[in-house]
Short mmCIF file of C-alpha atoms and ligand atoms in Angstrom, two decimals:
data_model
loop_
_atom_site.label_atom_id
_atom_site.label_comp_id
_atom_site.label_asym_id
_atom_site.label_seq_id
_atom_site.Cartn_x
_atom_site.Cartn_y
_atom_site.Cartn_z
CA MET A 1 4.94 -42.93 9.65
CA LYS A 2 4.21 -39.18 9.59
CA THR A 3 0.83 -37.74 10.57
CA VAL A 4 -0.25 -34.89 8.30
CA THR A 5 -2.95 -32.28 8.90
CA VAL A 6 -4.16 -30.69 5.67
CA LEU A 7 -5.52 -27.12 5.78
CA GLY A 8 -7.36 -26.52 2.51
CA ALA A 9 -8.10 -30.24 1.96
CA THR A 10 -10.67 -29.67 -0.81
CA GLY A 11 -8.48 -27.35 -2.88
CA SER A 12 -6.17 -28.15 -5.76
CA VAL A 13 -3.09 -28.58 -3.51
CA GLY A 14 -5.10 -30.25 -0.72
CA ARG A 15 -6.62 -32.87 -3.03
CA ARG A 16 -3.21 -33.68 -4.59
CA THR A 17 -1.74 -34.00 -1.09
CA LEU A 18 -4.43 -36.48 -0.04
CA GLU A 19 -3.88 -38.50 -3.24
CA LEU A 20 -0.19 -38.77 -2.33
CA ILE A 21 -0.99 -39.74 1.27
CA ALA A 22 -3.26 -42.50 -0.07
CA GLN A 23 -0.45 -43.73 -2.36
CA PHE A 24 1.95 -44.10 0.58
CA PRO A 25 -0.07 -45.67 3.42
CA GLU A 26 3.13 -46.87 5.13
CA GLU A 27 4.63 -43.38 5.17
CA PHE A 28 1.73 -41.03 5.93
CA ARG A 29 -1.61 -40.86 7.69
CA VAL A 30 -4.04 -37.95 8.08
CA GLY A 31 -4.41 -36.17 11.42
CA GLY A 32 -6.90 -33.38 10.67
CA LEU A 33 -8.58 -31.78 7.67
CA ALA A 34 -9.78 -28.19 7.21
CA ALA A 35 -11.61 -26.28 4.47
CA ARG A 36 -13.96 -23.35 4.08
CA GLY A 37 -17.05 -25.55 3.74
CA SER A 38 -18.17 -25.06 0.16
CA ASN A 39 -17.38 -28.59 -1.11
CA LEU A 40 -19.02 -30.79 1.51
CA ARG A 41 -19.53 -33.88 -0.68
CA ALA A 42 -15.83 -33.95 -1.58
CA LEU A 43 -14.84 -33.34 2.03
CA ALA A 44 -17.15 -36.10 3.29
CA GLU A 45 -15.53 -38.54 0.85
CA GLN A 46 -12.06 -37.48 2.04
CA ILE A 47 -13.19 -38.09 5.64
CA ARG A 48 -14.50 -41.54 4.71
CA VAL A 49 -11.20 -42.50 3.02
CA HIS A 50 -8.71 -40.90 5.43
CA ARG A 51 -10.53 -41.10 8.82
CA PRO A 52 -9.13 -37.89 10.36
CA GLU A 53 -9.29 -37.33 14.11
CA ALA A 54 -10.92 -33.88 13.61
CA VAL A 55 -12.25 -31.67 10.81
CA ALA A 56 -12.59 -27.87 10.87
CA LEU A 57 -14.75 -25.69 8.63
CA LEU A 58 -14.21 -21.96 8.37
CA ASP A 59 -17.91 -21.49 7.62
CA PRO A 60 -19.75 -22.49 10.84
CA SER A 61 -23.08 -22.71 9.01
CA ALA A 62 -21.74 -25.67 6.97
CA VAL A 63 -20.99 -27.89 9.99
CA ASP A 64 -24.50 -29.35 10.40
CA ALA A 65 -24.71 -30.14 6.70
CA LEU A 66 -21.33 -31.91 6.87
CA ALA A 67 -22.45 -33.89 9.93
CA ARG A 68 -25.47 -35.14 7.93
CA GLU A 69 -23.11 -36.40 5.16
CA LEU A 70 -21.07 -38.50 7.63
CA ALA A 71 -21.69 -41.94 9.06
CA THR A 72 -20.98 -42.49 12.76
CA PRO A 73 -18.52 -42.68 14.41
CA ARG A 74 -17.46 -39.39 12.91
CA PRO A 75 -14.47 -37.13 13.60
CA GLU A 76 -14.67 -34.20 15.98
CA LEU A 77 -16.15 -31.27 14.01
CA LEU A 78 -14.78 -27.77 14.70
CA ALA A 79 -16.18 -24.50 13.36
CA GLY A 80 -15.09 -21.00 12.43
CA PRO A 81 -11.66 -19.34 12.49
CA ASP A 82 -11.10 -20.57 16.09
CA GLY A 83 -11.94 -24.11 15.00
CA LEU A 84 -9.20 -23.97 12.36
CA VAL A 85 -6.71 -22.67 14.92
CA THR A 86 -7.66 -25.44 17.39
CA LEU A 87 -7.28 -28.08 14.68
CA ALA A 88 -3.83 -26.80 13.62
CA ALA A 89 -2.58 -26.54 17.20
CA SER A 90 -4.24 -29.45 19.00
CA VAL A 91 -4.57 -32.38 16.61
CA LYS A 92 -1.38 -34.41 16.91
CA ALA A 93 0.53 -34.05 13.62
CA ASP A 94 4.16 -34.16 12.44
CA ILE A 95 3.37 -31.86 9.51
CA VAL A 96 0.68 -29.25 8.92
CA LEU A 97 0.31 -28.70 5.20
CA SER A 98 -0.95 -25.14 4.84
CA ALA A 99 -2.98 -24.87 1.61
CA LEU A 100 -5.94 -22.65 2.43
CA VAL A 101 -6.17 -19.79 0.00
CA GLY A 102 -5.42 -16.23 1.11
CA GLY A 103 -5.15 -14.49 4.45
CA ALA A 104 -7.62 -16.92 6.08
CA GLY A 105 -4.65 -19.27 6.44
CA LEU A 106 -2.61 -16.94 8.63
CA LEU A 107 -3.95 -17.72 12.12
CA PRO A 108 -4.09 -21.53 11.71
CA THR A 109 -0.62 -21.60 10.14
CA LEU A 110 0.79 -19.45 12.94
CA ALA A 111 -0.96 -21.73 15.47
CA ALA A 112 0.72 -24.77 13.89
CA ILE A 113 4.13 -23.09 14.14
CA ARG A 114 3.55 -22.09 17.78
CA ALA A 115 2.53 -25.68 18.55
CA GLY A 116 5.94 -26.79 17.21
CA ARG A 117 4.63 -28.56 14.10
CA THR A 118 6.63 -28.66 10.88
CA VAL A 119 4.77 -26.54 8.33
CA ALA A 120 4.69 -27.44 4.63
CA LEU A 121 3.68 -24.09 3.16
CA ALA A 122 1.67 -23.63 -0.02
CA ASN A 123 -0.41 -20.68 1.29
CA LYS A 124 2.10 -17.99 0.24
CA GLU A 125 -0.28 -15.14 1.16
CA THR A 126 0.41 -15.83 4.86
CA LEU A 127 4.15 -15.18 4.44
CA VAL A 128 3.43 -12.06 2.40
CA MET A 129 1.19 -10.71 5.18
CA ALA A 130 3.27 -11.71 8.15
CA GLY A 131 6.69 -12.92 7.00
CA ALA A 132 8.57 -11.47 9.98
CA LEU A 133 6.06 -12.82 12.53
CA MET A 134 5.98 -16.29 10.98
CA THR A 135 9.72 -16.72 10.49
CA THR A 136 10.45 -15.37 13.99
CA ALA A 137 7.88 -17.76 15.49
CA ALA A 138 9.39 -20.63 13.46
CA ARG A 139 12.88 -19.83 14.78
CA GLU A 140 11.65 -19.51 18.36
CA HIS A 141 9.80 -22.84 18.24
CA GLY A 142 12.50 -24.68 16.24
CA VAL A 143 10.00 -25.31 13.43
CA ALA A 144 10.93 -25.93 9.79
CA LEU A 145 8.95 -24.04 7.13
CA LEU A 146 9.16 -26.34 4.11
CA PRO A 147 8.20 -24.85 0.74
CA VAL A 148 5.44 -26.45 -1.32
CA ASP A 149 5.31 -23.81 -4.06
CA SER A 150 7.17 -25.45 -6.98
CA GLU A 151 9.54 -22.47 -7.40
CA HIS A 152 10.54 -22.37 -3.74
CA SER A 153 10.83 -26.14 -3.57
CA ALA A 154 13.22 -25.86 -6.55
CA ILE A 155 15.28 -23.21 -4.76
CA PHE A 156 15.24 -25.22 -1.52
CA GLN A 157 16.63 -28.23 -3.43
CA CYS A 158 19.25 -26.14 -5.30
CA LEU A 159 20.43 -24.48 -2.06
CA ALA A 160 21.71 -27.90 -0.96
CA GLY A 161 24.46 -27.34 -3.56
CA GLY A 162 26.35 -24.73 -1.53
CA ARG A 163 26.64 -22.82 1.74
CA PRO A 164 24.32 -19.85 2.42
CA SER A 165 27.26 -17.43 2.16
CA GLU A 166 28.02 -18.77 -1.34
CA VAL A 167 24.61 -17.85 -2.79
CA LYS A 168 24.65 -14.85 -5.15
CA ARG A 169 20.97 -14.69 -6.14
CA LEU A 170 17.74 -16.64 -6.48
CA ILE A 171 16.13 -16.78 -9.93
CA LEU A 172 12.38 -17.50 -9.88
CA THR A 173 10.88 -18.73 -13.12
CA ALA A 174 7.42 -17.57 -14.25
CA SER A 175 5.35 -19.18 -16.99
CA GLY A 176 4.21 -15.69 -18.02
CA GLY A 177 0.56 -16.77 -17.80
CA PRO A 178 -1.94 -16.82 -20.66
CA PHE A 179 -1.41 -13.17 -21.64
CA ALA A 180 2.38 -13.02 -21.93
CA LYS A 181 2.19 -11.72 -25.51
CA LEU A 182 -0.92 -9.46 -25.31
CA SER A 183 -0.73 -5.74 -26.02
CA PRO A 184 -1.75 -3.24 -23.29
CA GLU A 185 -5.00 -2.56 -25.21
CA ALA A 186 -5.86 -6.26 -25.44
CA LEU A 187 -5.08 -6.72 -21.72
CA GLU A 188 -7.85 -4.19 -20.93
CA ARG A 189 -10.40 -6.48 -22.62
CA VAL A 190 -9.54 -9.97 -21.31
CA THR A 191 -12.41 -12.02 -19.90
CA VAL A 192 -12.60 -14.19 -16.77
CA GLU A 193 -12.76 -17.34 -18.95
CA GLN A 194 -9.55 -16.35 -20.79
CA ALA A 195 -7.77 -15.47 -17.54
CA LEU A 196 -8.67 -18.89 -16.06
CA GLN A 197 -6.92 -20.73 -18.95
CA HIS A 198 -3.42 -21.17 -17.56
CA PRO A 199 -1.06 -22.56 -20.21
CA THR A 200 0.86 -25.04 -18.02
CA TRP A 201 -0.66 -25.48 -14.50
CA ARG A 202 -4.15 -26.54 -13.28
CA MET A 203 -4.76 -24.67 -10.02
CA GLY A 204 -7.42 -22.94 -7.90
CA THR A 205 -9.08 -19.84 -9.36
CA LYS A 206 -7.37 -17.23 -7.17
CA ILE A 207 -3.79 -18.35 -7.95
CA THR A 208 -4.73 -18.78 -11.63
CA ILE A 209 -5.76 -15.10 -11.85
CA ASP A 210 -2.64 -14.16 -9.85
CA SER A 211 -0.58 -16.02 -12.46
CA ALA A 212 -2.28 -14.10 -15.29
CA THR A 213 -1.53 -10.70 -13.66
CA LEU A 214 1.97 -11.90 -12.57
CA MET A 215 0.97 -11.02 -8.98
CA ASN A 216 1.67 -14.66 -8.21
CA LYS A 217 5.34 -14.08 -9.08
CA GLY A 218 5.30 -10.86 -7.07
CA LEU A 219 3.97 -12.74 -4.03
CA GLU A 220 6.67 -15.36 -4.65
CA ILE A 221 9.42 -12.71 -4.56
CA ILE A 222 8.25 -11.79 -1.05
CA GLU A 223 7.85 -15.48 -0.15
CA GLY A 224 11.42 -16.16 -1.31
CA HIS A 225 12.73 -13.22 0.70
CA TRP A 226 11.26 -14.63 3.92
CA LEU A 227 11.78 -18.36 3.34
CA PHE A 228 15.45 -18.04 2.39
CA GLY A 229 16.42 -14.78 4.15
CA MET A 230 17.42 -13.26 0.80
CA PRO A 231 17.46 -9.47 0.21
CA PHE A 232 14.92 -8.38 -2.41
CA GLU A 233 17.66 -7.11 -4.76
CA ARG A 234 18.95 -10.69 -4.97
CA VAL A 235 15.62 -12.31 -5.93
CA ASP A 236 15.17 -12.12 -9.72
CA VAL A 237 12.38 -13.28 -12.04
CA VAL A 238 12.65 -14.70 -15.56
CA VAL A 239 9.78 -15.74 -17.83
CA HIS A 240 10.08 -19.39 -18.85
CA PRO A 241 6.92 -20.42 -20.74
CA GLN A 242 7.61 -24.18 -20.69
CA SER A 243 7.43 -24.39 -16.84
CA ILE A 244 10.12 -27.10 -16.83
CA VAL A 245 12.87 -25.25 -14.95
CA HIS A 246 11.08 -24.54 -11.67
CA SER A 247 13.69 -22.02 -10.45
CA MET A 248 17.45 -21.55 -10.12
CA VAL A 249 20.16 -20.50 -7.67
CA GLU A 250 23.28 -18.66 -8.79
CA PHE A 251 26.37 -19.16 -6.62
CA VAL A 252 29.33 -16.81 -6.17
CA ASP A 253 31.58 -18.89 -8.46
CA GLY A 254 29.19 -18.38 -11.39
CA SER A 255 27.58 -21.84 -11.16
CA VAL A 256 23.81 -21.84 -11.61
CA LEU A 257 21.90 -24.82 -10.24
CA ALA A 258 18.37 -25.47 -11.52
CA GLN A 259 15.67 -27.98 -10.60
CA LEU A 260 13.69 -29.38 -13.53
CA GLY A 261 10.57 -31.50 -13.75
CA VAL A 262 7.18 -31.78 -15.40
CA PRO A 263 4.68 -29.16 -14.14
CA ASP A 264 2.97 -31.38 -11.54
CA MET A 265 2.44 -30.18 -7.97
CA GLY A 266 2.79 -33.80 -6.81
CA ILE A 267 6.58 -33.43 -7.00
CA PRO A 268 7.05 -30.43 -4.64
CA ILE A 269 4.23 -31.60 -2.31
CA LEU A 270 5.79 -35.06 -1.96
CA TYR A 271 9.25 -33.56 -1.41
CA ALA A 272 7.90 -31.41 1.45
CA LEU A 273 6.13 -34.41 3.00
CA SER A 274 9.05 -36.84 2.65
CA PHE A 275 11.90 -34.36 3.37
CA PRO A 276 14.79 -35.02 3.97
CA TYR A 277 14.24 -38.14 1.84
CA ARG A 278 12.69 -38.71 -1.59
CA LEU A 279 9.90 -41.12 -2.47
CA PRO A 280 9.01 -42.40 -5.97
CA CYS A 281 6.39 -40.01 -7.36
CA ALA A 282 3.83 -41.25 -9.88
CA ALA A 283 4.11 -37.99 -11.89
CA PRO A 284 5.07 -38.45 -15.57
CA THR A 285 8.85 -38.42 -16.11
CA LEU A 286 10.46 -35.45 -17.80
CA ASP A 287 11.41 -36.15 -21.42
CA VAL A 288 13.81 -33.31 -22.24
CA VAL A 289 14.07 -34.41 -25.87
CA LYS A 290 10.30 -34.07 -26.26
CA VAL A 291 10.40 -30.66 -24.55
CA GLY A 292 13.13 -29.58 -26.99
CA ALA A 293 13.76 -25.90 -26.33
CA LEU A 294 13.80 -24.14 -22.98
CA THR A 295 13.45 -20.38 -23.37
CA PHE A 296 13.90 -17.47 -20.96
CA ASP A 297 12.78 -13.83 -21.26
CA ALA A 298 12.79 -10.77 -19.06
CA PRO A 299 9.36 -10.00 -17.55
CA ASP A 300 7.60 -6.80 -18.64
CA PRO A 301 6.85 -4.69 -15.53
CA VAL A 302 4.93 -2.13 -17.61
CA ARG A 303 2.30 -4.49 -19.04
CA PHE A 304 2.26 -6.44 -15.75
CA PRO A 305 2.43 -3.79 -13.00
CA CYS A 306 1.55 -6.29 -10.24
CA LEU A 307 5.10 -7.63 -10.37
CA ARG A 308 6.54 -4.16 -9.73
CA LEU A 309 3.92 -3.33 -7.07
CA ALA A 310 4.73 -6.51 -5.15
CA ARG A 311 8.49 -5.99 -5.24
CA GLU A 312 8.10 -2.37 -4.11
CA ALA A 313 5.69 -3.35 -1.31
CA GLY A 314 8.09 -6.06 -0.14
CA MET A 315 11.01 -3.62 -0.11
CA ALA A 316 8.95 -0.92 1.65
CA GLY A 317 8.04 -3.39 4.42
CA GLY A 318 5.80 -2.29 7.29
CA ALA A 319 2.16 -2.75 6.35
CA ALA A 320 2.76 -2.43 2.60
CA PRO A 321 2.78 -6.21 1.89
CA VAL A 322 -0.38 -6.62 4.03
CA VAL A 323 -2.05 -3.88 1.97
CA LEU A 324 -0.84 -5.44 -1.30
CA ASN A 325 -2.22 -8.84 -0.37
CA ALA A 326 -5.58 -7.66 0.99
CA ALA A 327 -6.25 -5.37 -1.97
CA ASN A 328 -5.26 -8.13 -4.39
CA GLU A 329 -7.58 -10.68 -2.77
CA ILE A 330 -10.54 -8.30 -2.98
CA ALA A 331 -9.69 -7.16 -6.53
CA VAL A 332 -9.27 -10.74 -7.80
CA ALA A 333 -12.59 -11.79 -6.21
CA ALA A 334 -14.25 -8.75 -7.83
CA PHE A 335 -12.77 -9.62 -11.24
CA LEU A 336 -13.97 -13.24 -10.92
CA LYS A 337 -17.50 -11.96 -10.21
CA GLY A 338 -17.40 -9.58 -13.20
CA ARG A 339 -17.35 -6.52 -10.89
CA CYS A 340 -14.11 -5.04 -12.28
CA ARG A 341 -11.88 -5.43 -15.32
CA PHE A 342 -8.63 -7.39 -15.44
CA MET A 343 -6.41 -4.29 -15.51
CA ASP A 344 -8.42 -2.75 -12.65
CA ILE A 345 -6.69 -5.30 -10.40
CA PRO A 346 -3.29 -3.49 -10.43
CA ARG A 347 -5.07 -0.10 -10.33
CA LEU A 348 -7.03 -1.03 -7.20
CA ILE A 349 -3.86 -2.37 -5.55
CA ALA A 350 -1.85 0.75 -6.43
CA ASP A 351 -4.62 2.98 -5.02
CA ALA A 352 -4.80 0.90 -1.82
CA LEU A 353 -1.00 1.14 -1.41
CA ASP A 354 -1.18 4.92 -1.91
CA ALA A 355 -3.91 5.20 0.73
CA HIS A 356 -2.62 2.70 3.33
CA GLY A 357 0.92 1.62 2.40
CA ALA A 358 2.67 3.82 4.96
CA ALA A 359 0.87 2.20 7.94
CA THR A 360 2.80 -0.04 10.35
CA ALA A 361 2.09 -3.69 11.12
CA ASP A 362 4.60 -4.60 13.81
CA ASP A 363 2.51 -7.22 15.57
CA LEU A 364 -0.25 -9.64 14.72
CA ALA A 365 -3.08 -7.38 15.94
CA ALA A 366 -1.83 -4.47 13.79
CA CYS A 367 -1.40 -6.76 10.78
CA LEU A 368 -4.97 -8.10 11.12
CA ALA A 369 -6.36 -4.58 11.61
CA VAL A 370 -4.67 -3.28 8.43
CA ASP A 371 -5.83 -6.38 6.54
CA ALA A 372 -9.47 -5.85 7.59
CA GLU A 373 -9.39 -2.11 6.87
CA VAL A 374 -7.85 -2.54 3.39
CA ARG A 375 -10.39 -5.24 2.50
CA ARG A 376 -13.23 -2.82 3.40
CA TRP A 377 -11.51 0.06 1.57
CA THR A 378 -10.95 -1.97 -1.61
CA GLU A 379 -14.54 -3.30 -1.60
CA ALA A 380 -15.71 0.33 -1.45
CA ALA A 381 -13.30 1.28 -4.25
CA VAL A 382 -14.72 -1.53 -6.43
CA ALA A 383 -18.26 -0.30 -5.71
CA ARG A 384 -17.28 3.30 -6.62
CA ARG A 385 -15.80 2.12 -9.94
CA LEU A 386 -19.00 0.21 -10.74
CA GLN A 387 -21.08 3.33 -10.15
CA SER A 388 -18.88 5.66 -12.20
N1 NAP B 401 -2.82 -24.92 -6.93
C1 NAP B 401 -1.51 -24.90 -7.08
O1 NAP B 401 -0.96 -25.57 -7.95
C2 NAP B 401 -0.65 -24.08 -6.15
C3 NAP B 401 0.73 -24.04 -6.35
C4 NAP B 401 1.52 -23.32 -5.47
C5 NAP B 401 0.96 -22.63 -4.42
N2 NAP B 401 -0.39 -22.67 -4.25
C6 NAP B 401 -0.98 -21.92 -3.13
O2 NAP B 401 -1.70 -22.85 -2.31
C7 NAP B 401 -2.85 -22.22 -1.76
C8 NAP B 401 -4.08 -23.02 -2.17
O3 NAP B 401 -4.21 -22.97 -3.58
P1 NAP B 401 -5.24 -23.89 -4.36
O4 NAP B 401 -4.98 -23.67 -5.80
O5 NAP B 401 -5.16 -25.28 -3.81
O6 NAP B 401 -6.62 -23.20 -3.95
P2 NAP B 401 -8.11 -23.76 -4.17
O7 NAP B 401 -8.10 -24.88 -5.12
O8 NAP B 401 -8.95 -22.57 -4.44
O9 NAP B 401 -8.47 -24.35 -2.72
C9 NAP B 401 -8.50 -23.55 -1.61
C10 NAP B 401 -8.80 -24.32 -0.34
O10 NAP B 401 -8.95 -23.34 0.69
C11 NAP B 401 -10.33 -23.26 1.06
N3 NAP B 401 -10.74 -21.85 0.94
C12 NAP B 401 -11.13 -21.20 -0.15
N4 NAP B 401 -11.44 -19.93 0.14
C13 NAP B 401 -11.23 -19.78 1.43
C14 NAP B 401 -11.37 -18.73 2.32
N5 NAP B 401 -11.81 -17.53 1.96
N6 NAP B 401 -11.06 -18.95 3.57
C15 NAP B 401 -10.61 -20.14 3.97
N7 NAP B 401 -10.48 -21.20 3.18
C16 NAP B 401 -10.77 -21.02 1.93
C17 NAP B 401 -11.13 -24.11 0.12
O11 NAP B 401 -12.21 -24.70 0.85
P3 NAP B 401 -13.63 -24.97 0.12
O12 NAP B 401 -13.37 -26.02 -0.93
O13 NAP B 401 -14.50 -25.46 1.22
O14 NAP B 401 -14.06 -23.65 -0.46
C18 NAP B 401 -10.09 -25.12 -0.36
O15 NAP B 401 -9.98 -26.16 0.57
C19 NAP B 401 -2.84 -20.77 -2.29
O16 NAP B 401 -2.24 -19.95 -1.35
C20 NAP B 401 -1.99 -20.86 -3.54
O17 NAP B 401 -1.35 -19.64 -3.83
C21 NAP B 401 -1.20 -23.38 -5.09
#
């Protein structure tokens, strides 16, 4: 029986994780739950079903409202960023599944690592911001960072097919998003509704926009670099619209191993929870005959500059990935609120990298300072664009 704390319990990954935990009551139980605090009804229902020891809300003003939704006895309720850190570090858990969205996940995920808890990582933004800090902390505390992202879970599974020294390169697959075939002119005009229509995956809004700009794949290049210790030049991307091959590993002898499956996050989440074993997942089985053709194309870094910006920021190191991530989070939020256009997202990120990319972020304090400064700077840049 493993105890699992879920950070981001009310999100797309969090809800799927709790469904899986409910399907395997002999294997898993919930330790703690955390969310921002914007879906209190859903969270209260999760608390009723899973009876966590403690619950943390990032938004302290939502705690009283949650308390009113709960019958007594109720779990310990923690509030604010410190509450999330306390939950991740102090509630007894074998695994902390990190599925908050964005940089807000960094401190609780780091706290889980420092407390020696296995981390199942969906929240890729944390590794982009602080890959060196997180992987060093994981090594020092003997903690496994298990991938939840379907691409990195695929690579993790394929890597079992050889020794680390035998790996030639990692090949991440990208669906290409809803705009894979649009012209540069048409990309300037896409709406929020169109950008939220992902062709193969149902996910939270931020990652859905990241998938449409291909920033998601850019973040995944950096994630792959840190999770598997692979130089950036040996992490490639191919566009695979069917989302059946979740990623591949090429070995020195020319063999390429791939992991295939239906596009259902249940598969990689369950693998991270049950690792090193496998449990029967209720996801539909893959019918390769029905799928028919599997196609692969090169990505277009001109129409989708986010992919290039992310690779360059990863290779530059220092504060550049922190800047990339912070500017992207602000730009995506602005696009979702109709405050900037779709193609302003890469422009805002490029401008932020020009202004702040050469900074250093050697420790946590410096990383958080750059993150806060770039968020302010990008907000101001969005406001300037609106006025002009
Ligand atoms: N969805 C997928 O299929 C998928 C696949 C691979 C990787 N991932 C990664 O997993 C993470 C979660 O994705 P998701 O799609 O599950 O996101 P989501 O559906 O938007 O859910 C996000 C969760 O984080 C909380 N949250 C939202 N904004 C927050 C903020 N500013 N600060 C702190 N917490 C916040 C939400 O709480 P409230 O409900 O209270 O707002 C919710 O519990 C992301 O890093 C994403 O890139 C997702």
